CSV table of C-alpha atoms and ligand atoms in Angstrom, one decimal:
chain,number,residue,atom,x,y,z
A,1033,UNK,CA,3.4,33.6,7.9
A,1034,UNK,CA,5.5,32.1,10.7
A,1035,UNK,CA,7.6,29.3,9.1
A,1036,UNK,CA,7.2,27.2,12.2
A,1037,UNK,CA,3.5,27.0,11.5
A,1038,UNK,CA,3.9,25.3,8.2
A,1039,UNK,CA,3.4,21.6,8.0
A,1040,UNK,CA,5.6,20.0,5.4
A,1041,UNK,CA,5.1,16.7,3.5
A,1042,UNK,CA,8.1,15.6,1.4
A,1043,UNK,CA,8.0,12.4,-0.6
A,1044,UNK,CA,11.2,10.5,-1.1
A,1045,UNK,CA,9.6,7.9,-3.4
A,1046,UNK,CA,7.8,4.6,-2.6
A,1047,UNK,CA,6.3,4.8,0.9
A,1048,UNK,CA,8.9,7.1,2.3
A,1049,UNK,CA,8.0,10.6,3.5
A,1050,UNK,CA,9.4,13.2,5.8
A,1051,UNK,CA,6.8,15.2,7.5
A,1052,UNK,CA,6.0,17.5,10.4
A,1053,UNK,CA,5.6,21.1,11.6
A,1054,UNK,CA,7.8,21.4,14.7
A,1055,UNK,CA,9.8,18.2,14.3
A,1056,UNK,CA,10.8,16.1,11.3
A,1057,UNK,CA,9.6,12.6,11.2
A,1058,UNK,CA,10.7,10.1,8.4
A,1059,UNK,CA,8.4,7.2,7.7
A,1060,UNK,CA,9.4,4.0,6.0
A,1061,UNK,CA,12.8,5.1,4.8
A,1062,UNK,CA,13.8,3.2,1.7
A,1063,UNK,CA,16.5,5.2,-0.1
A,1064,UNK,CA,19.5,2.9,-0.7
A,1065,UNK,CA,18.5,0.5,-3.5
A,1066,UNK,CA,15.3,2.4,-4.3
A,1067,UNK,CA,15.4,3.1,-8.0
A,1068,UNK,CA,13.4,6.4,-7.8
A,1069,UNK,CA,15.0,7.9,-4.6
A,1070,UNK,CA,17.1,11.0,-5.1
A,1071,UNK,CA,18.7,11.2,-1.7
A,1072,UNK,CA,20.9,8.9,0.3
A,1073,UNK,CA,20.3,7.9,3.9
A,1074,UNK,CA,23.4,9.7,5.1
A,1075,UNK,CA,22.0,13.1,4.1
A,1076,UNK,CA,18.7,12.6,6.1
A,1077,UNK,CA,18.3,14.8,9.2
A,1078,UNK,CA,15.3,14.0,11.3
A,1079,UNK,CA,14.1,13.9,14.9
A,1080,UNK,CA,12.2,10.6,14.7
A,1081,UNK,CA,11.8,7.5,12.5
A,1082,UNK,CA,8.6,5.5,12.2
A,1083,UNK,CA,8.2,2.2,10.4
A,1084,UNK,CA,4.9,0.6,9.4
A,1085,UNK,CA,6.1,-3.0,9.0
A,1086,UNK,CA,9.0,-5.3,8.5
A,1087,UNK,CA,9.2,-5.6,4.7
A,1088,UNK,CA,12.5,-4.5,3.2
A,1089,UNK,CA,11.0,-1.7,1.2
A,1090,UNK,CA,9.9,0.0,4.5
A,1091,UNK,CA,12.4,-0.9,7.1
A,1092,UNK,CA,15.4,-0.6,4.7
A,1093,UNK,CA,17.4,2.4,6.0
A,1094,UNK,CA,15.4,3.0,9.2
A,1095,UNK,CA,17.9,1.7,11.8
A,1096,UNK,CA,20.8,3.5,10.0
A,1097,UNK,CA,19.0,6.8,10.0
A,1098,UNK,CA,17.8,6.4,13.6
A,1099,UNK,CA,21.3,5.7,14.9
A,1100,UNK,CA,22.9,8.5,12.9
A,1101,UNK,CA,20.4,11.1,14.1
A,1102,UNK,CA,20.0,9.6,17.7
A,1103,UNK,CA,16.3,9.5,16.8
A,1104,UNK,CA,13.8,7.1,18.4
A,1105,UNK,CA,12.4,4.5,16.0
A,1106,UNK,CA,8.7,3.9,16.5
A,1107,UNK,CA,7.1,0.7,15.1
A,1108,UNK,CA,5.0,-2.4,16.0
A,1109,UNK,CA,6.1,-3.9,19.3
A,1110,UNK,CA,7.5,-7.2,17.9
A,1111,UNK,CA,9.5,-5.5,15.1
A,1112,UNK,CA,10.7,-3.0,17.7
A,1113,UNK,CA,11.9,-5.9,19.8
A,1114,UNK,CA,13.8,-7.5,16.9
A,1115,UNK,CA,15.5,-4.3,15.8
A,1116,UNK,CA,16.4,-3.5,19.4
A,1117,UNK,CA,17.9,-6.9,19.8
A,1118,UNK,CA,20.0,-6.5,16.7
A,1119,UNK,CA,21.1,-2.9,17.5
A,1120,UNK,CA,21.9,-2.3,21.2
A,1121,UNK,CA,22.3,1.5,20.7
A,1122,UNK,CA,18.9,1.9,19.0
A,1123,UNK,CA,16.0,3.5,20.9
A,1124,UNK,CA,13.2,1.4,19.6
A,1125,UNK,CA,9.7,2.3,20.8
A,1126,UNK,CA,7.1,-0.5,20.3
A,1127,UNK,CA,3.4,0.3,20.2
A,1128,UNK,CA,0.4,-1.6,19.1
A,1129,UNK,CA,-3.1,-1.0,17.6
A,1130,UNK,CA,-5.0,2.0,19.0
A,1131,UNK,CA,-2.0,2.7,21.2
A,1132,UNK,CA,-0.1,6.0,21.1
A,1133,UNK,CA,3.2,7.4,22.2
A,1134,UNK,CA,4.1,11.1,22.4
A,1135,UNK,CA,7.7,11.9,21.9
A,1136,UNK,CA,8.9,15.6,22.1
A,1137,UNK,CA,5.4,16.7,21.5
A,1138,UNK,CA,4.8,14.5,18.5
A,1139,UNK,CA,2.1,11.9,18.8
A,1140,UNK,CA,2.3,8.6,17.0
A,1141,UNK,CA,-0.8,6.4,17.0
A,1142,UNK,CA,-0.9,2.8,15.6
A,1143,UNK,CA,-3.8,1.8,13.5
A,1144,UNK,CA,-4.5,-1.5,11.7
A,1145,UNK,CA,-3.2,-2.3,8.2
A,1146,UNK,CA,-4.4,-5.3,6.2
A,1147,UNK,CA,-1.1,-6.8,5.0
A,1148,UNK,CA,1.7,-9.0,6.3
A,1149,UNK,CA,4.9,-8.3,8.1
A,1150,UNK,CA,7.9,-10.6,7.9
A,1151,UNK,CA,11.3,-9.3,8.7
A,1152,UNK,CA,14.3,-11.3,7.3
A,1153,UNK,CA,12.3,-14.5,7.6
A,1154,UNK,CA,11.1,-13.8,11.2
A,1155,UNK,CA,7.7,-12.9,12.4
A,1156,UNK,CA,7.6,-9.1,12.6
A,1157,UNK,CA,4.3,-8.7,14.4
A,1158,UNK,CA,1.4,-7.2,12.6
A,1159,UNK,CA,1.7,-4.4,10.0
A,1160,UNK,CA,0.3,-1.0,10.9
A,1161,UNK,CA,-0.7,2.4,9.7
A,1162,UNK,CA,0.5,5.4,11.6
A,1163,UNK,CA,-1.2,8.6,12.5
A,1164,UNK,CA,1.4,11.4,13.2
A,1165,UNK,CA,0.1,14.4,15.0
A,1166,UNK,CA,2.3,17.5,14.8
A,1167,UNK,CA,-0.3,20.3,14.6
A,1168,UNK,CA,-1.9,18.6,11.7
A,1169,UNK,CA,-2.8,14.9,11.5
A,1170,UNK,CA,-1.3,12.7,8.8
A,1171,UNK,CA,-2.4,9.1,8.3
A,1172,UNK,CA,0.3,7.0,6.7
A,1173,UNK,CA,-1.6,3.8,5.7
A,1174,UNK,CA,1.6,1.7,5.3
A,1175,UNK,CA,1.0,-1.2,2.9
A,1176,UNK,CA,-2.6,-2.2,3.1
A,1177,UNK,CA,-5.6,-3.5,1.4
A,1178,UNK,CA,-8.8,-1.6,1.7
A,1179,UNK,CA,-10.8,-2.3,4.9
A,1180,UNK,CA,-14.1,-0.9,6.3
A,1181,UNK,CA,-12.6,0.1,9.6
A,1182,UNK,CA,-10.9,3.0,7.8
A,1183,UNK,CA,-14.2,4.6,8.9
A,1184,UNK,CA,-13.1,4.2,12.5
A,1185,UNK,CA,-9.9,6.0,11.6
A,1186,UNK,CA,-12.0,8.8,10.1
A,1187,UNK,CA,-14.3,9.0,13.1
A,1188,UNK,CA,-11.6,8.9,15.8
A,1189,UNK,CA,-8.7,10.7,14.3
A,1190,UNK,CA,-10.0,12.8,11.4
A,1191,UNK,CA,-6.7,12.9,9.5
A,1192,UNK,CA,-6.1,16.1,7.5
A,1193,UNK,CA,-3.9,14.3,5.1
A,1194,UNK,CA,-3.9,10.6,4.1
A,1195,UNK,CA,-1.0,8.9,2.4
A,1196,UNK,CA,-2.4,5.9,0.6
A,1197,UNK,CA,-0.8,3.1,-1.5
A,1198,UNK,CA,-2.2,2.9,-5.0
A,1199,UNK,CA,0.3,0.5,-6.7
A,1200,UNK,CA,-1.7,-2.6,-6.6
A,1201,UNK,CA,-0.1,-6.1,-6.6
A,1202,UNK,CA,1.1,-5.8,-2.9
A,1203,UNK,CA,-1.4,-3.2,-1.7
A,1204,UNK,CA,-4.5,-1.3,-2.8
A,1205,UNK,CA,-4.7,-0.3,-6.4
A,1206,UNK,CA,-6.5,2.9,-7.6
A,1207,UNK,CA,-10.2,1.7,-7.2
A,1208,UNK,CA,-9.6,0.5,-3.7
A,1209,UNK,CA,-7.6,3.6,-2.7
A,1210,UNK,CA,-10.5,5.8,-4.1
A,1211,UNK,CA,-12.9,3.8,-1.9
A,1212,UNK,CA,-10.6,4.3,1.0
A,1213,UNK,CA,-10.3,8.0,0.4
A,1214,UNK,CA,-14.1,8.3,0.5
A,1215,UNK,CA,-14.3,6.4,3.8
A,1216,UNK,CA,-11.5,8.5,5.3
A,1217,UNK,CA,-12.8,11.9,4.3
A,1218,UNK,CA,-9.4,13.5,4.5
A,1219,UNK,CA,-9.2,16.8,2.7
A,1220,UNK,CA,-6.0,15.8,1.0
A,1221,UNK,CA,-4.9,12.4,-0.2
A,1222,UNK,CA,-1.4,11.7,-1.5
A,1223,UNK,CA,-0.9,8.5,-3.4
A,1224,UNK,CA,2.3,6.4,-2.7
A,1225,UNK,CA,3.8,3.0,-3.2
A,1226,UNK,CA,3.6,3.1,-7.0
A,1227,UNK,CA,6.0,3.4,-10.0
A,1228,UNK,CA,9.0,2.3,-7.9
A,1229,UNK,CA,9.0,-1.1,-9.8
A,1230,UNK,CA,7.3,-2.5,-12.8
A,1231,UNK,CA,4.9,-4.6,-10.7
A,1232,UNK,CA,3.4,-1.4,-9.2
A,1233,UNK,CA,3.2,0.7,-12.3
A,1234,UNK,CA,0.1,3.1,-12.2
A,1235,UNK,CA,-1.1,6.3,-13.8
A,1236,UNK,CA,-1.7,8.6,-10.8
A,1237,UNK,CA,-3.8,10.8,-13.1
A,1238,UNK,CA,-6.5,8.1,-12.9
A,1239,UNK,CA,-6.5,8.5,-9.1
A,1240,UNK,CA,-6.9,12.3,-9.5
A,1241,UNK,CA,-9.8,11.7,-11.9
A,1242,UNK,CA,-11.7,9.7,-9.3
A,1243,UNK,CA,-11.8,12.7,-7.0
A,1244,UNK,CA,-14.3,14.4,-9.2
A,1245,UNK,CA,-16.9,12.3,-7.2
A,1246,UNK,CA,-15.4,13.1,-3.8
A,1247,UNK,CA,-16.7,16.5,-2.7
A,1248,UNK,CA,-14.3,18.7,-0.7
A,1249,UNK,CA,-11.5,16.2,-1.1
A,1250,UNK,CA,-8.4,16.5,-3.2
A,1251,UNK,CA,-5.7,14.2,-4.6
A,1252,UNK,CA,-2.2,15.6,-4.5
A,1253,UNK,CA,0.4,14.0,-6.7
A,1254,UNK,CA,3.6,14.4,-4.8
A,1255,UNK,CA,6.9,15.0,-6.7
A,1256,UNK,CA,10.0,13.4,-5.2
A,1257,UNK,CA,12.0,16.0,-3.1
A,1258,UNK,CA,9.5,18.8,-3.9
A,1259,UNK,CA,8.0,19.4,-0.4
A,1260,UNK,CA,4.3,20.2,-0.1
A,1261,UNK,CA,3.4,22.8,2.5
A,1262,UNK,CA,0.2,23.3,4.5
A,1263,UNK,CA,-0.9,25.9,7.0
A,1264,UNK,CA,-1.8,25.0,10.6
A,1265,UNK,CA,-5.5,24.8,9.6
A,1266,UNK,CA,-4.7,22.1,7.1
A,1267,UNK,CA,-4.9,24.1,3.9
A,1268,UNK,CA,-2.4,23.6,1.2
A,1269,UNK,CA,-0.1,26.6,0.6
B,647,NI,NI1,4.9,-4.7,2.6
B,648,MN,MN1,5.8,-2.3,0.5
């Protein structure tokens, strides 16, 4: 098969993934100071950076990676404004709920997240989830509690793959993420935002067990730096 028609999802630990088919997009890069990360921000080669909200465990290395790669940084408009103000050379792209921007053929759509979003003591705008479309559609939920309008995300965007937090404490735990998975209907759901710290310790096997009741849907437990590959029809290879 043509390598260019493979969609790759690589987990770097916590909420950080690199994904894409024709381009590489890193979301919520938190590598420096992340106890489970295996790579350093300096080694990251990407075309675009996306950030869901202003909390340190999501925005951590985002500016550094964006600048080093001359990559645009896509996030909520208020946070984009703050980061732009702090870093004149940054190409910050600020969007807001239901809004999209397409950069080099990759579409980023902002969707709600039920969370908070301070950045270094400042108001960082609202937190968001991001749908990345590069052939396949991936929904990165960001940090969020469960909310019924995930059904709107399903109806409008039909994400092939959903990346959902399961750690609890700051976000959904396993029961909420299973409920969310059912609402979203994505064929594949990859749990994230767990086992980075003690407060968010979870057994992902329990998440997998819950999928016995979700027909046609599968939980995929990612291993850090072991990319998962999908064909252009959204089937795991
Ligand atoms: Ni957060
Ligand atoms: Mn977080």
